[in-house]
PDB file of C-alpha atoms in Angstrom:
ATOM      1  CA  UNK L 948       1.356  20.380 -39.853  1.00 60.00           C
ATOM      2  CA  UNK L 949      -0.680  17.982 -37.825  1.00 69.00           C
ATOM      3  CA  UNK L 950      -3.689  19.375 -35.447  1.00 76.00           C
ATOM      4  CA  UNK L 951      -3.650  17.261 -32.459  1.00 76.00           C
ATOM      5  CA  UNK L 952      -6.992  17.084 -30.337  1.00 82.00           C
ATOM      6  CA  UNK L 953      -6.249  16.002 -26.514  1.00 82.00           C
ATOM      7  CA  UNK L 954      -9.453  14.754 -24.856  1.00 87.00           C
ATOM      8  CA  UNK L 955      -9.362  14.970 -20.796  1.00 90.00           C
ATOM      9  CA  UNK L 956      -8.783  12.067 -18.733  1.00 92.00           C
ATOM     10  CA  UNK L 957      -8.799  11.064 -15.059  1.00 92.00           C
ATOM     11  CA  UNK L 958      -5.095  11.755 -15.094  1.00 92.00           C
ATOM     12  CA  UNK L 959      -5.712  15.664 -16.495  1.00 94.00           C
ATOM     13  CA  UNK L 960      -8.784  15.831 -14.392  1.00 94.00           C
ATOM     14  CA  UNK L 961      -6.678  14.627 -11.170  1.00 93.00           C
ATOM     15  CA  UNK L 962      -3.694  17.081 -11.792  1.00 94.00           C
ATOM     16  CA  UNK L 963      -6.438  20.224 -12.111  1.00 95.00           C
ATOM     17  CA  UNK L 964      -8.174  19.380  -8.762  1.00 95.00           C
ATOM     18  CA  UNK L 965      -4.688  18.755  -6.922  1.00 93.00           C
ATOM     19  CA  UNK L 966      -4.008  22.580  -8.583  1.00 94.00           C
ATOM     20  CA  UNK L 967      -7.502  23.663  -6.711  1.00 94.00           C
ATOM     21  CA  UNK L 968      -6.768  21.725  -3.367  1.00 90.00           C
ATOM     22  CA  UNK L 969      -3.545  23.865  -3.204  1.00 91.00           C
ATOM     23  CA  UNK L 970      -5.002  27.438  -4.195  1.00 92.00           C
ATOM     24  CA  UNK L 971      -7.908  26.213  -1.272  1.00 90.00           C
ATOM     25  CA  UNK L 972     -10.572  26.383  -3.897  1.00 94.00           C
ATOM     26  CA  UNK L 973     -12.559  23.773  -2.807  1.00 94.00           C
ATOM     27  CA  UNK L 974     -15.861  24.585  -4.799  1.00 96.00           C
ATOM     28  CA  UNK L 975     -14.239  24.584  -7.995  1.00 97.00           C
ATOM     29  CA  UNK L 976     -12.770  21.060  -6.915  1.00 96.00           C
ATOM     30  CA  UNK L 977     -16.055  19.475  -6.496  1.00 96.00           C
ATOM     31  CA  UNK L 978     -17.505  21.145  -9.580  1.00 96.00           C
ATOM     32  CA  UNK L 979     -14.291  19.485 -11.282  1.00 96.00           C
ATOM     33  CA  UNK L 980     -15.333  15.695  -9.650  1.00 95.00           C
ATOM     34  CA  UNK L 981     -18.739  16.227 -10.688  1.00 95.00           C
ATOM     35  CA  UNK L 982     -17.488  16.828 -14.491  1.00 95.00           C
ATOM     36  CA  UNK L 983     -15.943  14.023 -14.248  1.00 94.00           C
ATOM     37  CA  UNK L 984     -18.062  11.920 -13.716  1.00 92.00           C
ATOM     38  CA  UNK L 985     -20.512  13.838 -16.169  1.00 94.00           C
ATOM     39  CA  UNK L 986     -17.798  12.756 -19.252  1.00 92.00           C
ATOM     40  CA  UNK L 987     -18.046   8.868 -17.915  1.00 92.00           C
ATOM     41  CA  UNK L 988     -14.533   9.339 -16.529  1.00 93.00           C
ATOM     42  CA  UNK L 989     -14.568   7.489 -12.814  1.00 89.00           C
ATOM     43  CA  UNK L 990     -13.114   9.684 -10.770  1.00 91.00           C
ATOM     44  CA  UNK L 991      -9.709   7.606  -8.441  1.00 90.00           C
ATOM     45  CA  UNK L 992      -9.035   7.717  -5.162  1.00 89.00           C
ATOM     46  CA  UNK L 993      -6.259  10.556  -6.180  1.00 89.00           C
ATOM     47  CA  UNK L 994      -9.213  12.654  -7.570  1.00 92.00           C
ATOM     48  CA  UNK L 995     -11.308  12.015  -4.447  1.00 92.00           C
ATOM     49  CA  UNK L 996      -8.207  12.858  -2.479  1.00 90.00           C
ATOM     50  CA  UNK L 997      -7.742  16.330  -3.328  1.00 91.00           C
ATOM     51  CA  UNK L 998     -11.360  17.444  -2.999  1.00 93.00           C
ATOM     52  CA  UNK L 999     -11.260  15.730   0.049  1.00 91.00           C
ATOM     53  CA  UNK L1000      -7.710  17.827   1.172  1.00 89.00           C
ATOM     54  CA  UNK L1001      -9.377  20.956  -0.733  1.00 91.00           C
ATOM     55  CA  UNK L1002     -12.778  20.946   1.398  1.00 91.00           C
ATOM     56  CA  UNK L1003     -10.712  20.146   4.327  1.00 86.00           C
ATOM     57  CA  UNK L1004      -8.291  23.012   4.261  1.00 86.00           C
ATOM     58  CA  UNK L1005     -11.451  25.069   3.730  1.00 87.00           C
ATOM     59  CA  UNK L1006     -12.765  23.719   6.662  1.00 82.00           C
ATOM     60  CA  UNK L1007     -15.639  22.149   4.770  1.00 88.00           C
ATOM     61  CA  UNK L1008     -15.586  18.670   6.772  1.00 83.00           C
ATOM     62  CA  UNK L1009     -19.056  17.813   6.102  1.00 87.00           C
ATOM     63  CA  UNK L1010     -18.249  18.077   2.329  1.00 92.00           C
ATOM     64  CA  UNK L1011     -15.595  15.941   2.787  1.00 89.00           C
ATOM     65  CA  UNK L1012     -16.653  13.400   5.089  1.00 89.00           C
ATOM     66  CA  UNK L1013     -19.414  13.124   2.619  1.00 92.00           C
ATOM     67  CA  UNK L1014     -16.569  12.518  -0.399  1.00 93.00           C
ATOM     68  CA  UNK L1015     -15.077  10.151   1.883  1.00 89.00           C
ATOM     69  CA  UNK L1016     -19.015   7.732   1.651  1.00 90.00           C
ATOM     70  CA  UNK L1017     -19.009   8.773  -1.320  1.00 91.00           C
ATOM     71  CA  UNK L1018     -15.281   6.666  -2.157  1.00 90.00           C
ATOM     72  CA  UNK L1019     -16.215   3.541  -0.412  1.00 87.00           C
ATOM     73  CA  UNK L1020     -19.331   3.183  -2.207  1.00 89.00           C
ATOM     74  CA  UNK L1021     -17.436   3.773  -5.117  1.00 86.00           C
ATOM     75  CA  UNK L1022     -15.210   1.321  -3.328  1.00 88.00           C
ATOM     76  CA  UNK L1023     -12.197   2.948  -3.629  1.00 87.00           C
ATOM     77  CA  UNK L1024      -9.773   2.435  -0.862  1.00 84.00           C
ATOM     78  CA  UNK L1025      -9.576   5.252   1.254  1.00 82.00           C
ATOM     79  CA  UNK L1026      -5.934   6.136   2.638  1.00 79.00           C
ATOM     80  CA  UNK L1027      -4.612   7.111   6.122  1.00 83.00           C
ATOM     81  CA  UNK L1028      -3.737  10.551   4.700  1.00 80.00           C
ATOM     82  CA  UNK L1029      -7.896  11.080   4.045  1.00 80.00           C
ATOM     83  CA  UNK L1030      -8.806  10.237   6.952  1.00 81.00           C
ATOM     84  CA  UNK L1031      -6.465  12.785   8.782  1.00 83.00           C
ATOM     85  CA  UNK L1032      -7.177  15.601   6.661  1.00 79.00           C
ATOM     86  CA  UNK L1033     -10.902  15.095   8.063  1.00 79.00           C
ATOM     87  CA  UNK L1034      -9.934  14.382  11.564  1.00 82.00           C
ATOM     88  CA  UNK L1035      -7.987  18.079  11.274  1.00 80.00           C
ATOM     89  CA  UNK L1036     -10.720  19.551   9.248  1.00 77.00           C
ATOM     90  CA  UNK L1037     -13.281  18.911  11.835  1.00 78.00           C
ATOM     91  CA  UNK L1038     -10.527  19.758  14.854  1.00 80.00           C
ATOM     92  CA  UNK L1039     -10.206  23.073  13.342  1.00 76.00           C
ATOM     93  CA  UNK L1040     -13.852  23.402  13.253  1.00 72.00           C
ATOM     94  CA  UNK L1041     -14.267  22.218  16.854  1.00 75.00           C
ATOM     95  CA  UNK L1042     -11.456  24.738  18.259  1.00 73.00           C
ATOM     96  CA  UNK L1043     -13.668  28.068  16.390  1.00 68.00           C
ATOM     97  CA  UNK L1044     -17.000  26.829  16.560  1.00 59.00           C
ATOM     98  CA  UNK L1045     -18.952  26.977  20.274  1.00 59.00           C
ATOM     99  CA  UNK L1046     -18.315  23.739  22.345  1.00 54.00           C
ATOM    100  CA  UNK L1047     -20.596  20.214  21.319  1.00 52.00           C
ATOM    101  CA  UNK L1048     -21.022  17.833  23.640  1.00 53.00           C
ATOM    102  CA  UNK L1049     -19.417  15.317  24.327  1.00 52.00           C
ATOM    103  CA  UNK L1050     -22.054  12.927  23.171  1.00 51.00           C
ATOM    104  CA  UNK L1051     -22.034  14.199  19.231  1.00 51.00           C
ATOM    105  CA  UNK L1052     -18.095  15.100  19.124  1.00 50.00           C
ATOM    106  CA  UNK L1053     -18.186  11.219  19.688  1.00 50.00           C
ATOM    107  CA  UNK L1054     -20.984  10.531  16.899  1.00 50.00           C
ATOM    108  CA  UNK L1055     -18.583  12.389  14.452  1.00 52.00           C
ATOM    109  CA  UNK L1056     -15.744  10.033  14.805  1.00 50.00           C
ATOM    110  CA  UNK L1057     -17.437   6.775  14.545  1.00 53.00           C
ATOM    111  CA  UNK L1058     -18.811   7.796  11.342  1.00 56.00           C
ATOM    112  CA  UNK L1059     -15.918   7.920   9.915  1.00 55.00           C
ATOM    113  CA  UNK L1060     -15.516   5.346   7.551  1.00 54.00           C
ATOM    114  CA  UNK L1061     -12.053   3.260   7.712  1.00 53.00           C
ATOM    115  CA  UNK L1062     -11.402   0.628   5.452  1.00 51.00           C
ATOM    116  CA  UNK L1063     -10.737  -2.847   6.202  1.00 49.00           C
TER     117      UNK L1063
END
């Protein structure tokens, strides 16, 4: 009988983190991007996706409008449906945390990085 070995890929790596995004287990998720990149395997804008969706639904926004720099210096393009996720992330925030002003509620939003 033949042994097969299977060797992870972006493809294996991308299904696992979607699997985290879903169970909201964000920190595993970004442990999972930064493997990837540890085995020289670029992580897509699918992988970057679901962290970003994971840290969102955990309402880690920071985390993930940090993921989101992180795509566009990887220059990955970065997708309507990222940018939302953050936009609700950091609502959800807004609505439990003490009011901001104004002034940085503003400073949050043109941060965000759109692509062209």
């Amino acid at each position: 009988m033949c042994e097969a070995t299977l060797e992870p890929n972006a493809i294996s790596y991308s299904a696992v983190i979607s699997s985290c995004e879903k169970c909201e287990q964000w920190q595993r998720a970004l442990s999972l991007l930064s493997e990837m990149w540890e085995a020289t395997l670029e992580p897509n804008a699918i992988s970057y996706s679901a962290v970003i969706s994971a840290c969102g639904k955990c309402e880690q926004w920071q985390r993930a409008l940090a993921l989101l720099s992180e795509m566009r210096e990887a220059t990955l393009e970065t997708d309507v449906m990222c940018i939302t996720i953050l936009v609700v992330a950091r609502a959800r925030h807004a609505s439990s945390a003490p009011a901001a002003p104004d002034r940085q509620r503003s400073a949050v939003v043109r941060r965000l990085p759109i692509a062209p």
